[in-house]
JSON list of C-alpha atoms in Angstrom, two decimals:
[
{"chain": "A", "resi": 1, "resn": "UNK", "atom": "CA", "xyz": [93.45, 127.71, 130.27]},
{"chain": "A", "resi": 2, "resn": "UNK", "atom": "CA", "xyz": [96.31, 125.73, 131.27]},
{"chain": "A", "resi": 3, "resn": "UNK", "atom": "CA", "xyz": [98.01, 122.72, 130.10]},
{"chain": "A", "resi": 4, "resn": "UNK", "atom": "CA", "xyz": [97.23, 123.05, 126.10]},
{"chain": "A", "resi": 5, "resn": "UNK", "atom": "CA", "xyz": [99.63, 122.35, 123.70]},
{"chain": "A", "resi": 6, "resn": "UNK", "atom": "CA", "xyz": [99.65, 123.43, 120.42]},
{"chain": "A", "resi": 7, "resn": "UNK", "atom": "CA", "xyz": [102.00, 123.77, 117.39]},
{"chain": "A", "resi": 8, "resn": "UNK", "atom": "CA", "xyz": [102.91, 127.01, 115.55]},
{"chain": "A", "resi": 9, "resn": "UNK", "atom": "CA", "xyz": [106.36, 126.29, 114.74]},
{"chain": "A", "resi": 10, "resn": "UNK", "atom": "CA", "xyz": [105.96, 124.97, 111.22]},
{"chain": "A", "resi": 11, "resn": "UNK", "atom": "CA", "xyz": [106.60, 125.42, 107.49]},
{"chain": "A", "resi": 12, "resn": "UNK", "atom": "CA", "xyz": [103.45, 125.09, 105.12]},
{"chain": "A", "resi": 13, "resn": "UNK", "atom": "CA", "xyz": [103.86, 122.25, 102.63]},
{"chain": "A", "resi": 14, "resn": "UNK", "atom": "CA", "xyz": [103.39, 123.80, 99.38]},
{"chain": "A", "resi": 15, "resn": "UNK", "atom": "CA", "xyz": [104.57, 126.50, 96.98]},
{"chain": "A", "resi": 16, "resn": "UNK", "atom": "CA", "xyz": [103.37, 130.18, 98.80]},
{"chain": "A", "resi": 17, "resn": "UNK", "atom": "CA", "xyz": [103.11, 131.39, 95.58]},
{"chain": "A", "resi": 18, "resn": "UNK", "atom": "CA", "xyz": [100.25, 129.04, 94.31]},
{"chain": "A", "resi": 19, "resn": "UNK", "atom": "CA", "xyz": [97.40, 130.09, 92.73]},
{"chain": "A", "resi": 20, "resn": "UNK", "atom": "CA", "xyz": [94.33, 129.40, 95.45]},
{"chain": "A", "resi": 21, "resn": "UNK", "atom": "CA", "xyz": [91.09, 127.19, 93.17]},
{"chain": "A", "resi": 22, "resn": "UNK", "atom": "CA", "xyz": [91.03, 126.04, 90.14]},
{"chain": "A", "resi": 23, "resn": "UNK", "atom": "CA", "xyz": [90.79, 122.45, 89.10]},
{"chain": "A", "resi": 24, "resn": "UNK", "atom": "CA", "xyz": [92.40, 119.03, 90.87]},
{"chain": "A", "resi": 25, "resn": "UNK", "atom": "CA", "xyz": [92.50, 116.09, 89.07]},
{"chain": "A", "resi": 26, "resn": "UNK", "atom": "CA", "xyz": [94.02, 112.70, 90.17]},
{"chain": "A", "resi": 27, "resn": "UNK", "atom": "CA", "xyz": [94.43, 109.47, 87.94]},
{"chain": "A", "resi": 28, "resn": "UNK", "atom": "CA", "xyz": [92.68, 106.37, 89.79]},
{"chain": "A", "resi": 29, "resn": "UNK", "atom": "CA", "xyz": [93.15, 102.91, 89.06]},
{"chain": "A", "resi": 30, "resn": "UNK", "atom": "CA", "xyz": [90.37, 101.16, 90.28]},
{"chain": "A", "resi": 31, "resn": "UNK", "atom": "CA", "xyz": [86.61, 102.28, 89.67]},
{"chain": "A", "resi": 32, "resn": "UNK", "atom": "CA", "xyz": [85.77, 101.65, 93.28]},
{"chain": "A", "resi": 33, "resn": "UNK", "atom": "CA", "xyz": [82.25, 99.79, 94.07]},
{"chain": "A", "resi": 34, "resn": "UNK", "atom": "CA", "xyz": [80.74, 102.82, 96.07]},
{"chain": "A", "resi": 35, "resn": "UNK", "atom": "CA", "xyz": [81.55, 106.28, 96.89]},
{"chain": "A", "resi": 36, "resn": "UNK", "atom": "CA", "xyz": [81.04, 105.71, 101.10]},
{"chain": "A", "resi": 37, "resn": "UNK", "atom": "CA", "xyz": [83.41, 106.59, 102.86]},
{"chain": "A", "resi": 38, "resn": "UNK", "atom": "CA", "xyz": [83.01, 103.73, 105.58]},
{"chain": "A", "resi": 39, "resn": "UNK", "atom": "CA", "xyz": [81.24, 100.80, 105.30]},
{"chain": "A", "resi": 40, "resn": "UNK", "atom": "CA", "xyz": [80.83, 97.75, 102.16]},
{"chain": "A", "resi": 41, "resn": "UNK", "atom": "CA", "xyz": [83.14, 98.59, 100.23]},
{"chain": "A", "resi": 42, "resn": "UNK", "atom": "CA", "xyz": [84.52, 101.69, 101.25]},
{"chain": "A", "resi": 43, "resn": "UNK", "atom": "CA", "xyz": [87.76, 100.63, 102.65]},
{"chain": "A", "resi": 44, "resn": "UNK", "atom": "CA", "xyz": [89.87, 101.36, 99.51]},
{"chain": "A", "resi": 45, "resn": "UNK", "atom": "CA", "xyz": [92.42, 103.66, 98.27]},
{"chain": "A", "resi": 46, "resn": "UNK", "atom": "CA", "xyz": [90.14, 105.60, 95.94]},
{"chain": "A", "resi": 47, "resn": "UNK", "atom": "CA", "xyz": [87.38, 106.20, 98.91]},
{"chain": "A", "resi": 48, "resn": "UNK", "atom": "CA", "xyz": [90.43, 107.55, 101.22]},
{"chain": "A", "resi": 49, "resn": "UNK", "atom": "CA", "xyz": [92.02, 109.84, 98.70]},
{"chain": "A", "resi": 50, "resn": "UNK", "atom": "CA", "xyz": [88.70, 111.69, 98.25]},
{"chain": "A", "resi": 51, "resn": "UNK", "atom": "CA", "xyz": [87.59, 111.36, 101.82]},
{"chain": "A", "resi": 52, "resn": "UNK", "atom": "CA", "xyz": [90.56, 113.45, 102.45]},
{"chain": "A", "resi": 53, "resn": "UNK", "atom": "CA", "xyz": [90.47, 115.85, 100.19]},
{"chain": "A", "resi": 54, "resn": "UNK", "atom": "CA", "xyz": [86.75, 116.53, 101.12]},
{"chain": "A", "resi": 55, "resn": "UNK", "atom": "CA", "xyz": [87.16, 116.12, 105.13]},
{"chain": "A", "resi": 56, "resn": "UNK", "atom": "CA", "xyz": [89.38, 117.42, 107.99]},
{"chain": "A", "resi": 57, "resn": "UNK", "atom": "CA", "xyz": [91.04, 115.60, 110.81]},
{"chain": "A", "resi": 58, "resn": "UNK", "atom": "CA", "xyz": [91.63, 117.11, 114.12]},
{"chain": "A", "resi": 59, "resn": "UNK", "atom": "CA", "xyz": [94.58, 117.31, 113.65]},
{"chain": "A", "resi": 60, "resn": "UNK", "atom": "CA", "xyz": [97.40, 116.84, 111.07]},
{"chain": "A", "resi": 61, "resn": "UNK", "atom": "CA", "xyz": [100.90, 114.87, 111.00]},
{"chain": "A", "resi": 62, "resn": "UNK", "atom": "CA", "xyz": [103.63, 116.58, 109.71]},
{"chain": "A", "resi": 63, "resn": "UNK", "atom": "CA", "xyz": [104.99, 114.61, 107.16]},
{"chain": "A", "resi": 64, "resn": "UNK", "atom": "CA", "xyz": [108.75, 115.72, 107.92]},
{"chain": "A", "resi": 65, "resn": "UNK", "atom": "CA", "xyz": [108.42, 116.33, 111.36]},
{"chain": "A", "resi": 66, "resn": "UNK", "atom": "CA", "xyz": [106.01, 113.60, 112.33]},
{"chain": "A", "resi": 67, "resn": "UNK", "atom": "CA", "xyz": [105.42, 116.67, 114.65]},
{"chain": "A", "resi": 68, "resn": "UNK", "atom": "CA", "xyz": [101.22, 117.10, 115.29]},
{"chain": "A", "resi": 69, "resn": "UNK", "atom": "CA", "xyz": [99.33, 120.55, 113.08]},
{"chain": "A", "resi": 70, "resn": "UNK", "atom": "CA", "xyz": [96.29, 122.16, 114.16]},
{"chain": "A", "resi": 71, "resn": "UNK", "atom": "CA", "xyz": [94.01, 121.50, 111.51]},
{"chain": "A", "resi": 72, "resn": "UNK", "atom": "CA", "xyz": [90.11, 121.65, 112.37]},
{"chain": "A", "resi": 73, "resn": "UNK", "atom": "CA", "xyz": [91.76, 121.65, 116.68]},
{"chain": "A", "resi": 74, "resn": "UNK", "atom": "CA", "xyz": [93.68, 124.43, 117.15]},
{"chain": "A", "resi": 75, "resn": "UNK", "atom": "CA", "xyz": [94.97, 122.80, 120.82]},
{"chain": "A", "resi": 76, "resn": "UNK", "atom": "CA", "xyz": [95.17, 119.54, 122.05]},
{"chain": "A", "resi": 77, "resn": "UNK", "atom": "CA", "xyz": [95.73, 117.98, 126.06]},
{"chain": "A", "resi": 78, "resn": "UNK", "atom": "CA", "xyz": [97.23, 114.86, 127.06]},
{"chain": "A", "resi": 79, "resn": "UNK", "atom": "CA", "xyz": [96.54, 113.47, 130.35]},
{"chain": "A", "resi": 80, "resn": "UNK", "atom": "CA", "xyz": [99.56, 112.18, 132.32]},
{"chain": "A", "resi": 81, "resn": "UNK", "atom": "CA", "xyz": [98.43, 108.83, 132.05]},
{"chain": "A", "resi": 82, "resn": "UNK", "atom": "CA", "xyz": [98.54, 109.29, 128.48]},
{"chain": "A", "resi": 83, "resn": "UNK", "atom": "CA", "xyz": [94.40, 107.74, 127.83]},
{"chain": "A", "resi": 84, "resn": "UNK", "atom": "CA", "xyz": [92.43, 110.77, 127.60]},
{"chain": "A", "resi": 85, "resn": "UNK", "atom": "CA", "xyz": [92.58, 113.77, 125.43]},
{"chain": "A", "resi": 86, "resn": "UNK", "atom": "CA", "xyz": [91.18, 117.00, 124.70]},
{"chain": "A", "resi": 87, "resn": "UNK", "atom": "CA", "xyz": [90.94, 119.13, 121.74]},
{"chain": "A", "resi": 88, "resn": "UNK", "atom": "CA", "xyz": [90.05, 122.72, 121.17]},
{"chain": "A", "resi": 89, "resn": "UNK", "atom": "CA", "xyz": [88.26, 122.96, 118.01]},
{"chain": "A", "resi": 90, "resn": "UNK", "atom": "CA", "xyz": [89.16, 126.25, 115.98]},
{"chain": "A", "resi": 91, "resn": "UNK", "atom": "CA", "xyz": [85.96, 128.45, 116.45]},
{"chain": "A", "resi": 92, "resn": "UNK", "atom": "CA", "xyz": [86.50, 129.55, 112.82]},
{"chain": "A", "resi": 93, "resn": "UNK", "atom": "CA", "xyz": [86.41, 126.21, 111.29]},
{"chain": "A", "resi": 94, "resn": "UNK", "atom": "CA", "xyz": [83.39, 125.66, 108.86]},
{"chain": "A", "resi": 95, "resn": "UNK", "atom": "CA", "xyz": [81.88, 122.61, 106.66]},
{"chain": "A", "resi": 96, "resn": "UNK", "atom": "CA", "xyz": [81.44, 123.34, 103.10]},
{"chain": "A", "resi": 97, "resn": "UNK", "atom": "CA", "xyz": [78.25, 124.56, 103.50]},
{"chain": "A", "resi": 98, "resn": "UNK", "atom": "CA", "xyz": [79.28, 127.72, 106.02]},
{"chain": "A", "resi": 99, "resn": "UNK", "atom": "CA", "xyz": [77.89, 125.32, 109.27]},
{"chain": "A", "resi": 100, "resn": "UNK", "atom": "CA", "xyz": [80.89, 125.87, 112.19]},
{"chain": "A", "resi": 101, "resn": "UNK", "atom": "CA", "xyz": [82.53, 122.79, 112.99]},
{"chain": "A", "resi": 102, "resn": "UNK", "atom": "CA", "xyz": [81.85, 121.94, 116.95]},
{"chain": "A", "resi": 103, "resn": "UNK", "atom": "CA", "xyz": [82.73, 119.13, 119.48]},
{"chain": "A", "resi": 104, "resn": "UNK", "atom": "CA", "xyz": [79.26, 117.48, 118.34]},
{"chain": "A", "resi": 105, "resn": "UNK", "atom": "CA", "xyz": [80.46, 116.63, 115.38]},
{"chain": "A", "resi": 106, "resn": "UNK", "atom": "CA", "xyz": [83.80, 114.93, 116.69]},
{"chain": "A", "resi": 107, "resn": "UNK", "atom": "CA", "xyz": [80.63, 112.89, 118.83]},
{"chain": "A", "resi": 108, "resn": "UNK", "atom": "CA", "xyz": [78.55, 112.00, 115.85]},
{"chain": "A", "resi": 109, "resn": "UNK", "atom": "CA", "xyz": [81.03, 110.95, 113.69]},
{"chain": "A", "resi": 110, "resn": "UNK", "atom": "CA", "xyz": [83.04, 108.62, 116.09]},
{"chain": "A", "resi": 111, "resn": "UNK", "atom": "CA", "xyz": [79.42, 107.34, 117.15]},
{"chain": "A", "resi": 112, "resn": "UNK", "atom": "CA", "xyz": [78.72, 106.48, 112.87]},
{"chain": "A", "resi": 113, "resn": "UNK", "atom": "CA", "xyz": [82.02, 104.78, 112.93]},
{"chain": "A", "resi": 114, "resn": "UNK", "atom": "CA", "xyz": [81.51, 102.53, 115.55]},
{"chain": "A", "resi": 115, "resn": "UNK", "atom": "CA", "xyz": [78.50, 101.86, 114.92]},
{"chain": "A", "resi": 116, "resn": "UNK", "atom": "CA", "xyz": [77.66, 97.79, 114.88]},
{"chain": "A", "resi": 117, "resn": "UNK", "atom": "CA", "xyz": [75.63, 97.89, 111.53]},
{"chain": "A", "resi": 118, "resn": "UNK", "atom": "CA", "xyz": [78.41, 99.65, 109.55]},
{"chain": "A", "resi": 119, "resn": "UNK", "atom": "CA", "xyz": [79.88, 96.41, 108.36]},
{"chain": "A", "resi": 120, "resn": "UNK", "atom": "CA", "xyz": [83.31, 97.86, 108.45]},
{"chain": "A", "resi": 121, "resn": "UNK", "atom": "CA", "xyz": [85.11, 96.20, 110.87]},
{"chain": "A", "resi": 122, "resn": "UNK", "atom": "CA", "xyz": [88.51, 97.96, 110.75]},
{"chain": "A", "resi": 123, "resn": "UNK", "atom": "CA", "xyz": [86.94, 101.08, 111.31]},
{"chain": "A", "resi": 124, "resn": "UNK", "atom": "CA", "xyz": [84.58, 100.02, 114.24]},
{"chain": "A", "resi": 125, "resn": "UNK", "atom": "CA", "xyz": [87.82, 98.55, 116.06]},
{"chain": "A", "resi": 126, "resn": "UNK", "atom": "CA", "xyz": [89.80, 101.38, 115.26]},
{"chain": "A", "resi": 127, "resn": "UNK", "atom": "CA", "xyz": [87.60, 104.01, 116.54]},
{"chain": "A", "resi": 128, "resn": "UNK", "atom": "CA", "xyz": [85.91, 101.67, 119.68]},
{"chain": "A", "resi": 129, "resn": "UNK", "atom": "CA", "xyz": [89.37, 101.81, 121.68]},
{"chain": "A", "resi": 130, "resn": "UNK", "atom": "CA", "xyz": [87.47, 104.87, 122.92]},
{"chain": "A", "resi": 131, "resn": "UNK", "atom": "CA", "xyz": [84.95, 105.58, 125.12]},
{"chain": "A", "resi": 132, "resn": "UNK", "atom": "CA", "xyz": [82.56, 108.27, 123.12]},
{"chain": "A", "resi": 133, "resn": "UNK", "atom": "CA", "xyz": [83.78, 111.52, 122.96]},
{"chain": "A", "resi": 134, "resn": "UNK", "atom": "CA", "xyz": [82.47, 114.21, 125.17]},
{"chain": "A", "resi": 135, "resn": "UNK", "atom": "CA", "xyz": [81.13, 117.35, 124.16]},
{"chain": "A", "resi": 136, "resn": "UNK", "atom": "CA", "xyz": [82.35, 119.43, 127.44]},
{"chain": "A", "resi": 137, "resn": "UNK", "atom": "CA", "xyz": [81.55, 122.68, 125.10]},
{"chain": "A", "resi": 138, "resn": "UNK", "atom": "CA", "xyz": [80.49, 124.29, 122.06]},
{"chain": "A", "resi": 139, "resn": "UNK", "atom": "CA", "xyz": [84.07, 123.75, 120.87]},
{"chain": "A", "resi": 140, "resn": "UNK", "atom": "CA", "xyz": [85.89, 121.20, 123.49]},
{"chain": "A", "resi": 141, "resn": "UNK", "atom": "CA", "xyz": [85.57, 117.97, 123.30]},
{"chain": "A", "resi": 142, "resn": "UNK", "atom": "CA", "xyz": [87.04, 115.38, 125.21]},
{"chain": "A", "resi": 143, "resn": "UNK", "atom": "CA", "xyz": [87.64, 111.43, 124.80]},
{"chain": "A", "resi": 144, "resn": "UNK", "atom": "CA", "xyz": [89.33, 108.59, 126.91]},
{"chain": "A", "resi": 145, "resn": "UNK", "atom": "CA", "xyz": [90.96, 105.55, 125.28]},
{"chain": "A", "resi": 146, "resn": "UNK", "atom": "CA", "xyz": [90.35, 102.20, 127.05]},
{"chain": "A", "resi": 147, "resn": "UNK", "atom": "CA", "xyz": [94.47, 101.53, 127.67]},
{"chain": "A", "resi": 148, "resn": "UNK", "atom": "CA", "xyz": [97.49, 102.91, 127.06]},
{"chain": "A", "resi": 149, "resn": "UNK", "atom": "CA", "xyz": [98.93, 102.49, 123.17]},
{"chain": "A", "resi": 150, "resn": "UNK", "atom": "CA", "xyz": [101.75, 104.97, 121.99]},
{"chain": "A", "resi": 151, "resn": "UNK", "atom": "CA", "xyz": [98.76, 104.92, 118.84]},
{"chain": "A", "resi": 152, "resn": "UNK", "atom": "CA", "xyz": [95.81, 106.32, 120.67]},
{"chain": "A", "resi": 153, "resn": "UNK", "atom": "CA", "xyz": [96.67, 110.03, 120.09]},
{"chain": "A", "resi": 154, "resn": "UNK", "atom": "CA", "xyz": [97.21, 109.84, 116.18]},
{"chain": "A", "resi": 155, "resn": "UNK", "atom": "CA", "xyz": [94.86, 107.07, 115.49]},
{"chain": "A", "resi": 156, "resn": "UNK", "atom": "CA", "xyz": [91.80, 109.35, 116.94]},
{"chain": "A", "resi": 157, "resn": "UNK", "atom": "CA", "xyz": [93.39, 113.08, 116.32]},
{"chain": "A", "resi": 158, "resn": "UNK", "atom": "CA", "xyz": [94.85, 112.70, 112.87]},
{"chain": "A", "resi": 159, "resn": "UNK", "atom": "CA", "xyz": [92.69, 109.70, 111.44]},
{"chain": "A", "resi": 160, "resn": "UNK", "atom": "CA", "xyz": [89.07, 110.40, 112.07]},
{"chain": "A", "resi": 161, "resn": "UNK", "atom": "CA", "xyz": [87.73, 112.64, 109.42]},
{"chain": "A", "resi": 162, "resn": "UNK", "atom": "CA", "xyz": [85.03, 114.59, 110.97]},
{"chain": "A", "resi": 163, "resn": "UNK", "atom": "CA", "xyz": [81.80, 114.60, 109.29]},
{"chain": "A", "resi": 164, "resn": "UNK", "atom": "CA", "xyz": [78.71, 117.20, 109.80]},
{"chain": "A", "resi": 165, "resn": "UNK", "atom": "CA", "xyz": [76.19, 116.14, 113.02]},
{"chain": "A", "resi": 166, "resn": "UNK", "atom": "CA", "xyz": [73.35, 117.32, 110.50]},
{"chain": "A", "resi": 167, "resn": "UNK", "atom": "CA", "xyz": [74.50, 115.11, 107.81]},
{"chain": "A", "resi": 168, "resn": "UNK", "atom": "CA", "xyz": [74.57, 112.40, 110.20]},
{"chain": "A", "resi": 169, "resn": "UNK", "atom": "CA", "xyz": [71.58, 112.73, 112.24]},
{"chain": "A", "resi": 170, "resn": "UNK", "atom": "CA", "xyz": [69.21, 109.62, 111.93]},
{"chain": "A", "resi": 171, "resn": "UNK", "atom": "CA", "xyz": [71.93, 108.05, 110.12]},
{"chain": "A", "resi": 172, "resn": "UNK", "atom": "CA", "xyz": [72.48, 104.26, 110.84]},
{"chain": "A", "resi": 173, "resn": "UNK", "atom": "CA", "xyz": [75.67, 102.21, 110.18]},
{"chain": "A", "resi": 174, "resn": "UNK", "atom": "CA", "xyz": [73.71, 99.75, 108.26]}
]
């Protein structure tokens, strides 16, 4: 269709030449007081460094660029009044455990995160500038902001780590 964007005019961060699996290990300096991602707790540096390494965004900021990456969205729309946006998810995206990565998932996990009983508030007012996301297909999903902020776009494309609907069905905040 018409009017997606989408970015393939980029240079991979990393050394081509590495050497795909083997073994990560990072130095922390705090033993954190759970392993949540949200929630009691949860908001520290620790949490975030493996949240990311274990989940995908959306989308991804380019680091030199500051120019938006498909990541788990291959395309991306913008309304012209700049408070609702759509994103294509890549049909060949997959959790961990081979399930495909679809717009429920973008659904469940903004609806965890803003969910009253969380006890996290950063997170719930974060995420709750939007209305909840709209599955409009197996892989489109679409979501409307509640005013204009030149942080809408990043704060829900490239910050909200997208859990597994099956993980997170029954699943309560609290």
């Amino acid at each position: 269709g018409e009017g997606w964007e989408t970015n393939t005019d980029f240079t991979p961060i990393g050394d081509s030449r590495a050497v795909k699996g083997g073994l990560y290990r990072e130095v922390i300096s705090d033993f954190p007081e759970t392993l949540r991602m949200v929630g009691p707790g949860g908001n520290v540096a620790t949490n975030s460094l493996i949240g990311i390494c274990v989940y995908e965004s959306l989308l991804q900021v380019d680091s030199r660029t500051m120019s938006y990456l498909p990541s788990l969205a291959t395309h991306w729309q913008i309304s012209a009044d700049k408070t609702q946006f759509r994103f294509r998810i890549n049909p060949n995206a997959r959790f961990s455990n081979g399930e495909a990565v679809t717009a429920n998932d973008v659904v469940a996990s903004w609806t965890l995160l803003t969910d009253n009983t969380l006890q996290d508030p950063s997170k719930t007012a974060q995420f709750s500038r939007f209305s909840k996301p709209v599955a409009e297909s197996k892989y489109i999903v679409r979501v409307k902001a509640d005013r204009v902020s030149w942080m809408n776009f990043k704060d829900f494309s490239a910050s909200l780590l997208i859990y597994p609907a099956s993980a997170l069905k029954g699943l309560k905040g609290s």
